[in-house]
Amino acid sequence: MEKKKNKVLWYDNSNIITSAIIGLIIFIIILSQSFAVNNELSTILIFRDIINHNINYILVLIYFIFLKFSFGKKYFNYLNVFLSLLYLIFTITSFLSVFQSISIINILSLAIKVILFIYLIHTMFIDTRYYKECKLNKSPFNEFSNEDYFCALSVLAVVLFLFNLFIIKSYDGAIISLLDTVYVILLARYIYLYKDYLDLKTFVKLKENEKKEEE
C-alpha cells in the first residue's frame, strides 16, 4: 500500500516537481541546440534561437536552481516577484506576437501566458506585502479555485500541442513542442502545490484560533 501511495503521489512532492522542471529545462536547451547543429544552422541562427526560445527557459532555470540553495529559500518571496515579472514580460511579448500574426497558435500561447501570470501573482504574492498593496485579496480572479487554474493550463497546453502537430512538419519540432507542453504542466503543478500549502497553512491557523477561543 505504501509503495502504491508513493507511486501515485509523486506529483504532490514539490521537491520532485522542482527537480523535474530543472532537468526538463536543461534537456530542452541541450536538445534544441543539438537539433540546430544537426540541421547545419549557422552560428548566427543558433545564437538567435538561444535568444528567442531558450532565454525564457534560462531565466526560469535560474529561479528554480536558486530554490535548491539556502539563498533561494531565504529570499523566496523576492524570487517569486522575479518569476512573476518574467511572466509579465513573456505575456507582453506574446501579446505583441498576436498583433503581428493572428493565429490559433499565437492566441493559445497568449492565453497560457496570461493565465500563468494571473496564477503566479495570485499565489506567489500571498506572503508578500504586494498582495495587499495591489489589492489582490479583492481580485475577482480569486473566485477561480486552485484546481481550476491547474486544469485550465493543462488543457490549454495539450490543445496547443495538438494544434502544433498539424503545423510542425519536422520530427525535431514535434519533440520540442511536446517538451514545452510538459514544462507548462509541471510549472502549473508547482504553483498548484504552493497554493495548496498556503491554503493548508491558513486552515491550520483558523483551527488554532477557534481552539483558543473555545478555551
Short mmCIF file of C-alpha atoms in Angstrom, two decimals:
data_model
loop_
_atom_site.label_atom_id
_atom_site.label_comp_id
_atom_site.label_asym_id
_atom_site.label_seq_id
_atom_site.Cartn_x
_atom_site.Cartn_y
_atom_site.Cartn_z
CA MET A 1 0.00 0.00 0.00
CA GLU A 2 2.83 2.39 0.89
CA LYS A 3 4.59 1.68 -2.43
CA LYS A 4 1.36 2.32 -4.34
CA LYS A 5 0.81 5.54 -2.44
CA ASN A 6 4.32 6.78 -3.26
CA LYS A 7 3.84 5.96 -6.95
CA VAL A 8 0.57 7.87 -7.11
CA LEU A 9 1.61 10.90 -5.07
CA TRP A 10 4.95 11.73 -6.71
CA TYR A 11 3.27 14.72 -8.34
CA ASP A 12 2.37 16.06 -4.89
CA ASN A 13 6.03 16.31 -3.91
CA SER A 14 7.25 19.85 -4.57
CA ASN A 15 10.91 18.77 -4.39
CA ILE A 16 10.37 16.21 -7.15
CA ILE A 17 8.45 18.73 -9.27
CA THR A 18 11.14 21.42 -8.99
CA SER A 19 13.88 18.88 -9.78
CA ALA A 20 11.86 17.66 -12.76
CA ILE A 21 11.47 21.23 -14.05
CA ILE A 22 15.21 21.89 -13.73
CA GLY A 23 16.06 18.65 -15.54
CA LEU A 24 13.46 19.26 -18.22
CA ILE A 25 14.62 22.83 -18.95
CA ILE A 26 18.26 21.71 -19.23
CA PHE A 27 17.17 18.88 -21.54
CA ILE A 28 15.11 21.26 -23.71
CA ILE A 29 18.02 23.70 -24.08
CA ILE A 30 20.54 20.98 -24.95
CA LEU A 31 18.15 19.15 -27.29
CA SER A 32 17.06 22.28 -29.16
CA GLN A 33 20.68 23.28 -29.75
CA SER A 34 21.63 19.77 -30.87
CA PHE A 35 18.74 19.86 -33.35
CA ALA A 36 20.00 23.21 -34.60
CA VAL A 37 23.54 21.82 -35.06
CA ASN A 38 22.27 18.66 -36.79
CA ASN A 39 20.27 20.82 -39.20
CA GLU A 40 23.53 22.60 -40.01
CA LEU A 41 22.26 26.01 -38.99
CA SER A 42 24.75 28.85 -38.94
CA THR A 43 26.23 30.18 -35.69
CA ILE A 44 24.10 33.32 -36.03
CA LEU A 45 20.89 31.30 -36.37
CA ILE A 46 21.80 29.10 -33.40
CA PHE A 47 22.52 32.19 -31.29
CA ARG A 48 19.21 33.71 -32.42
CA ASP A 49 17.42 30.51 -31.38
CA ILE A 50 19.00 30.77 -27.92
CA ILE A 51 17.81 34.36 -27.61
CA ASN A 52 14.28 33.78 -28.95
CA HIS A 53 13.35 30.43 -27.43
CA ASN A 54 15.83 29.39 -24.77
CA ILE A 55 16.42 32.70 -22.99
CA ASN A 56 12.99 32.32 -21.38
CA TYR A 57 13.92 28.87 -20.14
CA ILE A 58 17.35 30.02 -18.94
CA LEU A 59 15.80 32.78 -16.79
CA VAL A 60 13.23 30.39 -15.29
CA LEU A 61 16.01 27.84 -14.75
CA ILE A 62 17.90 30.41 -12.64
CA TYR A 63 14.80 30.81 -10.46
CA PHE A 64 14.44 27.07 -9.80
CA ILE A 65 18.18 26.48 -9.26
CA PHE A 66 18.21 29.23 -6.61
CA LEU A 67 15.36 27.44 -4.82
CA LYS A 68 17.67 24.47 -4.24
CA PHE A 69 20.03 26.58 -2.12
CA SER A 70 19.68 28.38 1.20
CA PHE A 71 19.92 31.72 -0.64
CA GLY A 72 16.76 30.93 -2.61
CA LYS A 73 14.89 29.75 0.46
CA LYS A 74 15.86 32.89 2.35
CA TYR A 75 14.76 35.22 -0.46
CA PHE A 76 11.91 33.04 -1.70
CA ASN A 77 9.38 35.90 -1.89
CA TYR A 78 11.79 38.07 -3.90
CA LEU A 79 12.38 35.21 -6.30
CA ASN A 80 8.63 34.84 -6.71
CA VAL A 81 8.39 38.51 -7.66
CA PHE A 82 11.20 37.90 -10.17
CA LEU A 83 9.35 34.93 -11.71
CA SER A 84 6.10 36.90 -11.88
CA LEU A 85 7.83 39.82 -13.62
CA LEU A 86 9.36 37.39 -16.08
CA TYR A 87 5.93 36.07 -17.00
CA LEU A 88 4.62 39.60 -17.30
CA ILE A 89 7.32 40.22 -19.91
CA PHE A 90 6.57 36.88 -21.60
CA THR A 91 2.88 37.81 -21.70
CA ILE A 92 3.57 41.20 -23.26
CA THR A 93 5.82 39.70 -25.96
CA SER A 94 3.22 37.01 -26.66
CA PHE A 95 0.55 39.72 -26.90
CA LEU A 96 2.67 41.57 -29.47
CA SER A 97 3.10 38.33 -31.43
CA VAL A 98 -0.69 38.05 -31.75
CA PHE A 99 -0.81 41.53 -33.27
CA GLN A 100 1.97 40.66 -35.70
CA SER A 101 0.37 37.40 -36.77
CA ILE A 102 -3.12 36.38 -35.65
CA SER A 103 -3.31 32.60 -35.46
CA ILE A 104 -4.81 29.98 -33.18
CA ILE A 105 -1.28 29.00 -32.07
CA ASN A 106 -0.40 32.55 -31.01
CA ILE A 107 -3.78 33.03 -29.30
CA LEU A 108 -3.45 29.78 -27.33
CA SER A 109 0.13 30.65 -26.39
CA LEU A 110 -1.04 34.08 -25.19
CA ALA A 111 -3.88 32.52 -23.18
CA ILE A 112 -1.40 30.21 -21.41
CA LYS A 113 0.95 33.11 -20.61
CA VAL A 114 -1.90 35.29 -19.29
CA ILE A 115 -3.31 32.54 -17.06
CA LEU A 116 0.16 31.66 -15.77
CA PHE A 117 0.85 35.30 -14.92
CA ILE A 118 -2.50 35.68 -13.12
CA TYR A 119 -1.99 32.36 -11.33
CA LEU A 120 1.51 33.40 -10.26
CA ILE A 121 0.68 36.79 -8.78
CA HIS A 122 -2.45 35.48 -7.05
CA THR A 123 -0.46 32.64 -5.47
CA MET A 124 3.19 33.60 -5.10
CA PHE A 125 2.40 37.12 -3.84
CA ILE A 126 0.22 35.97 -0.93
CA ASP A 127 3.09 36.02 1.58
CA THR A 128 4.41 39.37 0.34
CA ARG A 129 3.36 42.95 1.05
CA TYR A 130 2.47 43.37 -2.63
CA TYR A 131 -0.58 41.14 -2.19
CA LYS A 132 -2.48 43.75 -0.16
CA GLU A 133 -0.82 46.75 -1.77
CA CYS A 134 -2.03 45.63 -5.20
CA LYS A 135 -5.38 44.66 -3.63
CA LEU A 136 -5.04 41.14 -4.98
CA ASN A 137 -7.02 39.87 -2.00
CA LYS A 138 -10.07 41.57 -3.57
CA SER A 139 -9.34 40.41 -7.11
CA PRO A 140 -12.18 38.68 -9.00
CA PHE A 141 -9.66 36.07 -10.15
CA ASN A 142 -9.70 34.66 -6.62
CA GLU A 143 -13.10 33.21 -7.47
CA PHE A 144 -11.30 30.54 -9.50
CA SER A 145 -10.07 27.61 -7.46
CA ASN A 146 -6.59 26.13 -7.43
CA GLU A 147 -7.90 23.17 -9.42
CA ASP A 148 -9.50 25.49 -12.00
CA TYR A 149 -6.19 27.18 -12.79
CA PHE A 150 -4.23 23.94 -12.95
CA CYS A 151 -6.80 22.17 -15.15
CA ALA A 152 -7.16 25.18 -17.48
CA LEU A 153 -3.40 25.41 -18.02
CA SER A 154 -3.02 21.66 -18.53
CA VAL A 155 -5.86 21.51 -21.06
CA LEU A 156 -4.67 24.59 -22.97
CA ALA A 157 -1.11 23.24 -23.08
CA VAL A 158 -2.30 19.93 -24.55
CA VAL A 159 -4.60 21.68 -27.06
CA LEU A 160 -1.72 23.93 -28.16
CA PHE A 161 0.47 20.86 -28.65
CA LEU A 162 -2.19 19.17 -30.79
CA PHE A 163 -2.53 22.26 -32.99
CA ASN A 164 1.26 22.44 -33.28
CA LEU A 165 1.33 18.87 -34.56
CA PHE A 166 -0.74 19.95 -37.58
CA ILE A 167 1.63 22.81 -38.36
CA ILE A 168 5.06 21.42 -37.44
CA LYS A 169 6.44 19.35 -40.28
CA SER A 170 9.66 18.18 -38.63
CA TYR A 171 10.19 15.47 -36.03
CA ASP A 172 12.53 17.78 -34.11
CA GLY A 173 9.88 20.49 -33.80
CA ALA A 174 7.29 18.00 -32.55
CA ILE A 175 9.63 16.77 -29.80
CA ILE A 176 10.39 20.32 -28.63
CA SER A 177 6.68 21.17 -28.69
CA LEU A 178 5.91 18.10 -26.56
CA LEU A 179 8.59 19.08 -24.04
CA ASP A 180 7.23 22.65 -23.93
CA THR A 181 3.81 21.17 -23.08
CA VAL A 182 5.24 19.06 -20.26
CA TYR A 183 7.03 22.15 -18.93
CA VAL A 184 3.81 24.19 -18.74
CA ILE A 185 2.03 21.36 -16.89
CA LEU A 186 4.92 20.93 -14.43
CA LEU A 187 5.12 24.68 -13.78
CA ALA A 188 1.36 24.80 -13.22
CA ARG A 189 1.72 21.87 -10.80
CA TYR A 190 4.47 23.70 -8.91
CA ILE A 191 2.23 26.74 -8.43
CA TYR A 192 -0.68 24.45 -7.52
CA LEU A 193 1.34 22.76 -4.76
CA TYR A 194 2.43 26.08 -3.28
CA LYS A 195 -1.15 27.36 -3.28
CA ASP A 196 -2.27 24.10 -1.67
CA TYR A 197 0.39 24.58 1.02
CA LEU A 198 -0.78 28.16 1.69
CA ASP A 199 -4.43 27.03 1.92
CA LEU A 200 -3.46 24.30 4.38
CA LYS A 201 -1.46 26.77 6.48
CA THR A 202 -4.43 29.16 6.58
CA PHE A 203 -6.76 26.31 7.55
CA VAL A 204 -4.46 25.25 10.41
CA LYS A 205 -4.31 28.83 11.73
CA LEU A 206 -8.09 29.10 11.67
CA LYS A 207 -8.43 25.85 13.60
CA GLU A 208 -5.88 27.02 16.16
CA ASN A 209 -7.71 30.31 16.62
CA GLU A 210 -11.03 28.51 17.04
CA LYS A 211 -9.47 26.24 19.63
CA LYS A 212 -8.08 29.21 21.58
CA GLU A 213 -11.46 30.94 21.55
CA GLU A 214 -13.14 27.81 22.88
CA GLU A 215 -10.60 27.59 25.71
#
